[in-house]
Coordinates of N, CA and C in Angstrom, one line a residue:
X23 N 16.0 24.7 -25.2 CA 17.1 24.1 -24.5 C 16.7 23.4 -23.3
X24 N 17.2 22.3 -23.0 CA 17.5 21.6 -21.6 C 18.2 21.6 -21.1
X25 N 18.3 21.2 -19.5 CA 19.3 20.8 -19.0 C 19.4 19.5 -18.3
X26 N 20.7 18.8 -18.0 CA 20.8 17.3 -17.7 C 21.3 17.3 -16.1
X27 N 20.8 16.6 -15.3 CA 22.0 16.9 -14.3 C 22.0 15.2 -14.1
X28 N 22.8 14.9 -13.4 CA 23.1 13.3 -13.3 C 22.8 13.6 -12.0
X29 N 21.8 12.6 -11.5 CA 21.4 11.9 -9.8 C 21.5 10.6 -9.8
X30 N 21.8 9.9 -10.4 CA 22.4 8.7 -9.8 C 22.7 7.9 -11.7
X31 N 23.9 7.3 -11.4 CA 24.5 6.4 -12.8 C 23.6 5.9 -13.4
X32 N 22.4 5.4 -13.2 CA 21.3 4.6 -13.8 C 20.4 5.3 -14.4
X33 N 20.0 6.7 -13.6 CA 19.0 7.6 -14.1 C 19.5 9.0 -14.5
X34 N 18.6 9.5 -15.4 CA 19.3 11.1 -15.7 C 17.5 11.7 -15.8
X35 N 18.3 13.0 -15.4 CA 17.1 13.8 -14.8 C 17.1 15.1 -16.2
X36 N 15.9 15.3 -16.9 CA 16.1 16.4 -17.7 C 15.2 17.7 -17.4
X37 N 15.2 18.6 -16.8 CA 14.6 20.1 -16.7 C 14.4 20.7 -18.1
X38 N 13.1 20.6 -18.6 CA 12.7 20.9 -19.4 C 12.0 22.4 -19.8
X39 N 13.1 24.0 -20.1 CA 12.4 25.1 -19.8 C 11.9 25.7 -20.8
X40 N 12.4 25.1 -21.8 CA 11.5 25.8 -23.3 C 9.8 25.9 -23.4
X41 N 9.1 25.5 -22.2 CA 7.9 25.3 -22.7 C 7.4 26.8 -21.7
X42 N 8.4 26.9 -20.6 CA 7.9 28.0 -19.6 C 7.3 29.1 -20.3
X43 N 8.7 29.4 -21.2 CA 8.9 30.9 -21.9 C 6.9 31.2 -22.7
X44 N 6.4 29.7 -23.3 CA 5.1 29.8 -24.1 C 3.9 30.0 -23.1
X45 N 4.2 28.9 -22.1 CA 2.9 29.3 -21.5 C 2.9 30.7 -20.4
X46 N 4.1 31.3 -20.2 CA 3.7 32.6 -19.7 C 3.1 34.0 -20.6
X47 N 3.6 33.3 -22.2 CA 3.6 34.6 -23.6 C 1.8 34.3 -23.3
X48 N 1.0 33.0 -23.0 CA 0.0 32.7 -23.2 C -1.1 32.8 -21.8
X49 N -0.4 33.4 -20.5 CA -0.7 33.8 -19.3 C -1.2 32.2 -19.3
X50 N -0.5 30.8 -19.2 CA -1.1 29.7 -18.9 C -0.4 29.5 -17.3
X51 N -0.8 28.9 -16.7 CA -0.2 28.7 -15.4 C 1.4 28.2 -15.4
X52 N 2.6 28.6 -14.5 CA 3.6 28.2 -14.8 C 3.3 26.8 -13.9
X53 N 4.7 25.9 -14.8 CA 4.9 24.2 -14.5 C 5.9 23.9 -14.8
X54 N 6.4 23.8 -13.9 CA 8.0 22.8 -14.2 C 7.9 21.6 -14.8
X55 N 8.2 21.6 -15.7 CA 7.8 20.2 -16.7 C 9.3 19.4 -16.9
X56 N 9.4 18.7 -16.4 CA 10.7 17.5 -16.4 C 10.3 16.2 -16.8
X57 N 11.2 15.3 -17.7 CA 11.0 14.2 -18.4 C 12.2 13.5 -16.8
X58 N 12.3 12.1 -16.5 CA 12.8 11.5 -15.8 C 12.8 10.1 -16.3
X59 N 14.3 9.7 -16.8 CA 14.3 8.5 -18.0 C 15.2 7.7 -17.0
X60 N 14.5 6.1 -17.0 CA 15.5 5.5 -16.5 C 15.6 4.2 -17.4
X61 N 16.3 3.1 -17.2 CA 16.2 2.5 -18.3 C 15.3 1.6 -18.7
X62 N 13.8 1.5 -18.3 CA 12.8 0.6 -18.9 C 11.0 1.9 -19.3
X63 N 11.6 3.0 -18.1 CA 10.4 3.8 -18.2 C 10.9 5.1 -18.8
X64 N 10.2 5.9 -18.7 CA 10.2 7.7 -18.9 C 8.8 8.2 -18.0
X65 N 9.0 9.2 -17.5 CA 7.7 9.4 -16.7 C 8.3 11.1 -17.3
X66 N 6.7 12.3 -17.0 CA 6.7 13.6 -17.2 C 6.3 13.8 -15.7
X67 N 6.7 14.6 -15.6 CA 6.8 15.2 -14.0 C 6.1 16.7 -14.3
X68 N 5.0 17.5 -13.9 CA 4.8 18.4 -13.7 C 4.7 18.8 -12.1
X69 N 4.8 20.2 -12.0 CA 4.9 20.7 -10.8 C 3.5 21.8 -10.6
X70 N 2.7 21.9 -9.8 CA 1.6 23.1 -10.1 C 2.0 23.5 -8.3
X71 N 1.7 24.9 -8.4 CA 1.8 25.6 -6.8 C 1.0 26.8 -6.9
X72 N 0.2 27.1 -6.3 CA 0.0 28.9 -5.8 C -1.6 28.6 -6.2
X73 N -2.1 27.9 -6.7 CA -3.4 27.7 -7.4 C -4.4 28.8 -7.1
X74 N -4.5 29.2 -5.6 CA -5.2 29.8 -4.9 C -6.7 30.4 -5.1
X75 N -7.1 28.9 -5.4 CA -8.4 28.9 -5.3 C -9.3 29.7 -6.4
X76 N -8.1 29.5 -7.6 CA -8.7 30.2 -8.7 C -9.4 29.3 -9.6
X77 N -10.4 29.1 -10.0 CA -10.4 28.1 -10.8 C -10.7 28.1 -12.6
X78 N -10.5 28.9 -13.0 CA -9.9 29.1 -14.1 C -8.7 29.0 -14.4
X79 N -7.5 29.4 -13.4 CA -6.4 29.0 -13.5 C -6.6 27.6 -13.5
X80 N -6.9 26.7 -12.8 CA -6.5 24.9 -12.5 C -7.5 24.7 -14.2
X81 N -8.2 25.1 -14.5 CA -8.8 24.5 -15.5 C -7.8 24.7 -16.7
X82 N -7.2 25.9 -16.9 CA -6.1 26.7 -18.0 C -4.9 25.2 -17.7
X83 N -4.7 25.3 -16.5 CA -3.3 24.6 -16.1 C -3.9 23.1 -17.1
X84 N -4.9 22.4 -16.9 CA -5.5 21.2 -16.9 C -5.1 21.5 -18.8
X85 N -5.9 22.4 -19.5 CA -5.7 22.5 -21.0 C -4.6 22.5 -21.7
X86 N -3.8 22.8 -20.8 CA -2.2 22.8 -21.4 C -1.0 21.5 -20.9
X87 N -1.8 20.9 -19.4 CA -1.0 19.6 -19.3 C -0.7 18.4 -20.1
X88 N 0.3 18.5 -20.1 CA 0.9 17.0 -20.7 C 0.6 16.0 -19.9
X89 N 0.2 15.6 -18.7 CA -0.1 14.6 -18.2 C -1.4 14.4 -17.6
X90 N -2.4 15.9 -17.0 CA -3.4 15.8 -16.6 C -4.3 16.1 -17.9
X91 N -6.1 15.6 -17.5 CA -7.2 15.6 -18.5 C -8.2 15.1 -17.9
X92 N -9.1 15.4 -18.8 CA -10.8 15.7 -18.2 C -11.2 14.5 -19.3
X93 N -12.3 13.5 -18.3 CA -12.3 11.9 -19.0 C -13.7 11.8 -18.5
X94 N -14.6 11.2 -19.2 CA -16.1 11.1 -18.6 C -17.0 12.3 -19.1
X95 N -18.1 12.3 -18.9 CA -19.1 13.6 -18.7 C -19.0 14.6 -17.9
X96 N -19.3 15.5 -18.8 CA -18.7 17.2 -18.0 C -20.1 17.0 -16.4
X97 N -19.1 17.8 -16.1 CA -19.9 17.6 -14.2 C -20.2 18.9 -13.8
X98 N -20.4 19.8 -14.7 CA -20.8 21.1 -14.6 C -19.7 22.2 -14.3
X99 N -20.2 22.5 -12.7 CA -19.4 23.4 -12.0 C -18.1 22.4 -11.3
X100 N -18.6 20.8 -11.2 CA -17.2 20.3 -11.0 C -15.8 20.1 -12.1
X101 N -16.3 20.5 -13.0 CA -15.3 20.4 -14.3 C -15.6 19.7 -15.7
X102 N -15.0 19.2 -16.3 CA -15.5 18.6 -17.3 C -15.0 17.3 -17.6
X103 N -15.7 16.7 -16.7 CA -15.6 15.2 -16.0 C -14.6 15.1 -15.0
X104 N -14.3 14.2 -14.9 CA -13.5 13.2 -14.2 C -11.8 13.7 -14.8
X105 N -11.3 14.3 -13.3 CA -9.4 14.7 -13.9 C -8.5 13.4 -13.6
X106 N -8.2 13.4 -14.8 CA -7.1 11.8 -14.7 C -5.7 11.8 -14.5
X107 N -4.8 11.2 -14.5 CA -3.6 11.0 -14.6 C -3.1 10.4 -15.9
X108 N -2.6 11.0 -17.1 CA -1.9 10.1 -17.7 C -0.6 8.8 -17.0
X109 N -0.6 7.8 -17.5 CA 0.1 6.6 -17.2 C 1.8 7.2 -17.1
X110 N 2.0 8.0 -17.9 CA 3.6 8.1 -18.0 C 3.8 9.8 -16.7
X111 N 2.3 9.9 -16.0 CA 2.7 11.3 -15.4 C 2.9 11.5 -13.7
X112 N 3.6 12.5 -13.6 CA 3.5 12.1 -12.3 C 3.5 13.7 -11.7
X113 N 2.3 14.3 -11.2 CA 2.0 15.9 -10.4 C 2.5 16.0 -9.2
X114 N 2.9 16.7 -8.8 CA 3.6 17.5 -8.0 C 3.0 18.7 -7.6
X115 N 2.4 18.7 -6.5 CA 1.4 19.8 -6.0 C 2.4 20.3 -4.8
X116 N 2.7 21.5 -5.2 CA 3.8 22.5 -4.1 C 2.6 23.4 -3.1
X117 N 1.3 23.2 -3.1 CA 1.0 24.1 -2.0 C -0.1 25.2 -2.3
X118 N -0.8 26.0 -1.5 CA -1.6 27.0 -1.8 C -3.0 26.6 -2.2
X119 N -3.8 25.7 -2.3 CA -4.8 25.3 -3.4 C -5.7 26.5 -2.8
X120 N -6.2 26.7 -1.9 CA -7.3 27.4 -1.7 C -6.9 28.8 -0.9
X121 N -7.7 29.7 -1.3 CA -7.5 31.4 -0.5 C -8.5 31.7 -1.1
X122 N -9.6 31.5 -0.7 CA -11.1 33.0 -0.9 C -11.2 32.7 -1.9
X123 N -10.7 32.0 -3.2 CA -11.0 31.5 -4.6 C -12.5 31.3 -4.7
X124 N -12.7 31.5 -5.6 CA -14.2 30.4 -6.4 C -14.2 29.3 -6.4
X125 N -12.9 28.4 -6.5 CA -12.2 27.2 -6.6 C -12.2 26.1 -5.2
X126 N -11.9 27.3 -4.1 CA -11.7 26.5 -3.5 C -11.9 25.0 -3.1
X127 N -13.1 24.7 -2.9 CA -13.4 23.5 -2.3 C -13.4 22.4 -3.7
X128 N -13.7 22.9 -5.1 CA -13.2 22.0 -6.0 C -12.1 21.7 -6.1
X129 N -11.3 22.7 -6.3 CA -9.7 22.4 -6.4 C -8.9 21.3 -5.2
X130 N -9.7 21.5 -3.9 CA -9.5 20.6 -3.1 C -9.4 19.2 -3.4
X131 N -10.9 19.2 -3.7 CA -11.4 17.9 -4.0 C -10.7 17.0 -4.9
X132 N -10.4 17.9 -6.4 CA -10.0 17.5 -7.0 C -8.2 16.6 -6.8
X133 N -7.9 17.6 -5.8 CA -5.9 17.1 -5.7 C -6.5 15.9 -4.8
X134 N -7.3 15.4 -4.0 CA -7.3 14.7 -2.9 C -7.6 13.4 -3.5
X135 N -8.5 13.4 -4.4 CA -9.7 12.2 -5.3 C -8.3 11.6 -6.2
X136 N -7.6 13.3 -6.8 CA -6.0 12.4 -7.8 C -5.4 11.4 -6.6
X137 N -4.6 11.8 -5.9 CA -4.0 11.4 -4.5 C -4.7 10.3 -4.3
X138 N -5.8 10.0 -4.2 CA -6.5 9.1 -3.7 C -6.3 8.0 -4.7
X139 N -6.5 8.0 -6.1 CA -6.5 7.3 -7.2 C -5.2 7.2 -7.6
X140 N -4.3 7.6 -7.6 CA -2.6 7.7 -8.2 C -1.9 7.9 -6.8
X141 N -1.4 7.1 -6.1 CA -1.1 7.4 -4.7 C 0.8 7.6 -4.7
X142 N 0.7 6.5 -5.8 CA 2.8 6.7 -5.7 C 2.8 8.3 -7.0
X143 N 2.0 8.6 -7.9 CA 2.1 9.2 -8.4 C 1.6 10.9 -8.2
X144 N 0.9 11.1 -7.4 CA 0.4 12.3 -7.0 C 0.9 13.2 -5.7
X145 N 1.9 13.7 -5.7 CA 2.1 14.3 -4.7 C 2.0 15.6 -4.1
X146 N 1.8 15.6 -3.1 CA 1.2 17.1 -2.6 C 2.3 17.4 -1.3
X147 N 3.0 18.0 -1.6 CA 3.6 19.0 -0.3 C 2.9 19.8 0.7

């Protein structure tokens, strides 16, 4: 099931929770996954938060995104290549990337280089 809420006459907003219920049966990172339709585009909206410098979580989260992906030659301990943006996506980073993690300074890197490269599309709270 979804739900619709109306934010403005032109656009409708849909909260998409059926996918929650799978990726927690599958311990995949949770993400608020919302479609956003207006009348010439559709964009996916994910949401990632709490990361905390785990990096097997951000890699898990990366395997199961609908919008994010690994493009290029694996880079070892930096990931497995180059993390992209799909064209129709738009992340939403609520906070937390680094605590004591393994992760930290990749995960960093990583939200900053997206941001850097997708600038109306990448947002970081």
């Amino acid at each position: 099931d979804s739900s619709m809420y109306i934010v403005d006459p032109n656009l409708r907003f849909c909260v998409a929770d059926d996918k929650k219920q799978f990726r927690a049966e599958q311990g995949i990172p949770d993400s608020r996954v919302s479609t956003l339709q207006g009348e010439e585009d559709q964009h996916t909206i994910e949401y990632l938060t709490d990361v905390e410098g785990n990096w097997e979580y951000m890699v898990k989260f990366v395997a199961y995104s609908e919008i994010l992906y690994w493009a290029g030659e694996t880079r070892g301990v930096w990931g497995q290549g180059e993390l992209r943006l799909r064209d129709h996506g738009i992340l939403v980073f609520g906070g937390d990337a680094p605590d004591k993690g393994t992760g930290d300074i990749r995960i960093v890197k990583i939200l900053v280089d997206l941001k850097r490269r997708y600038p109306d599309r990448v947002h970081i709270i």
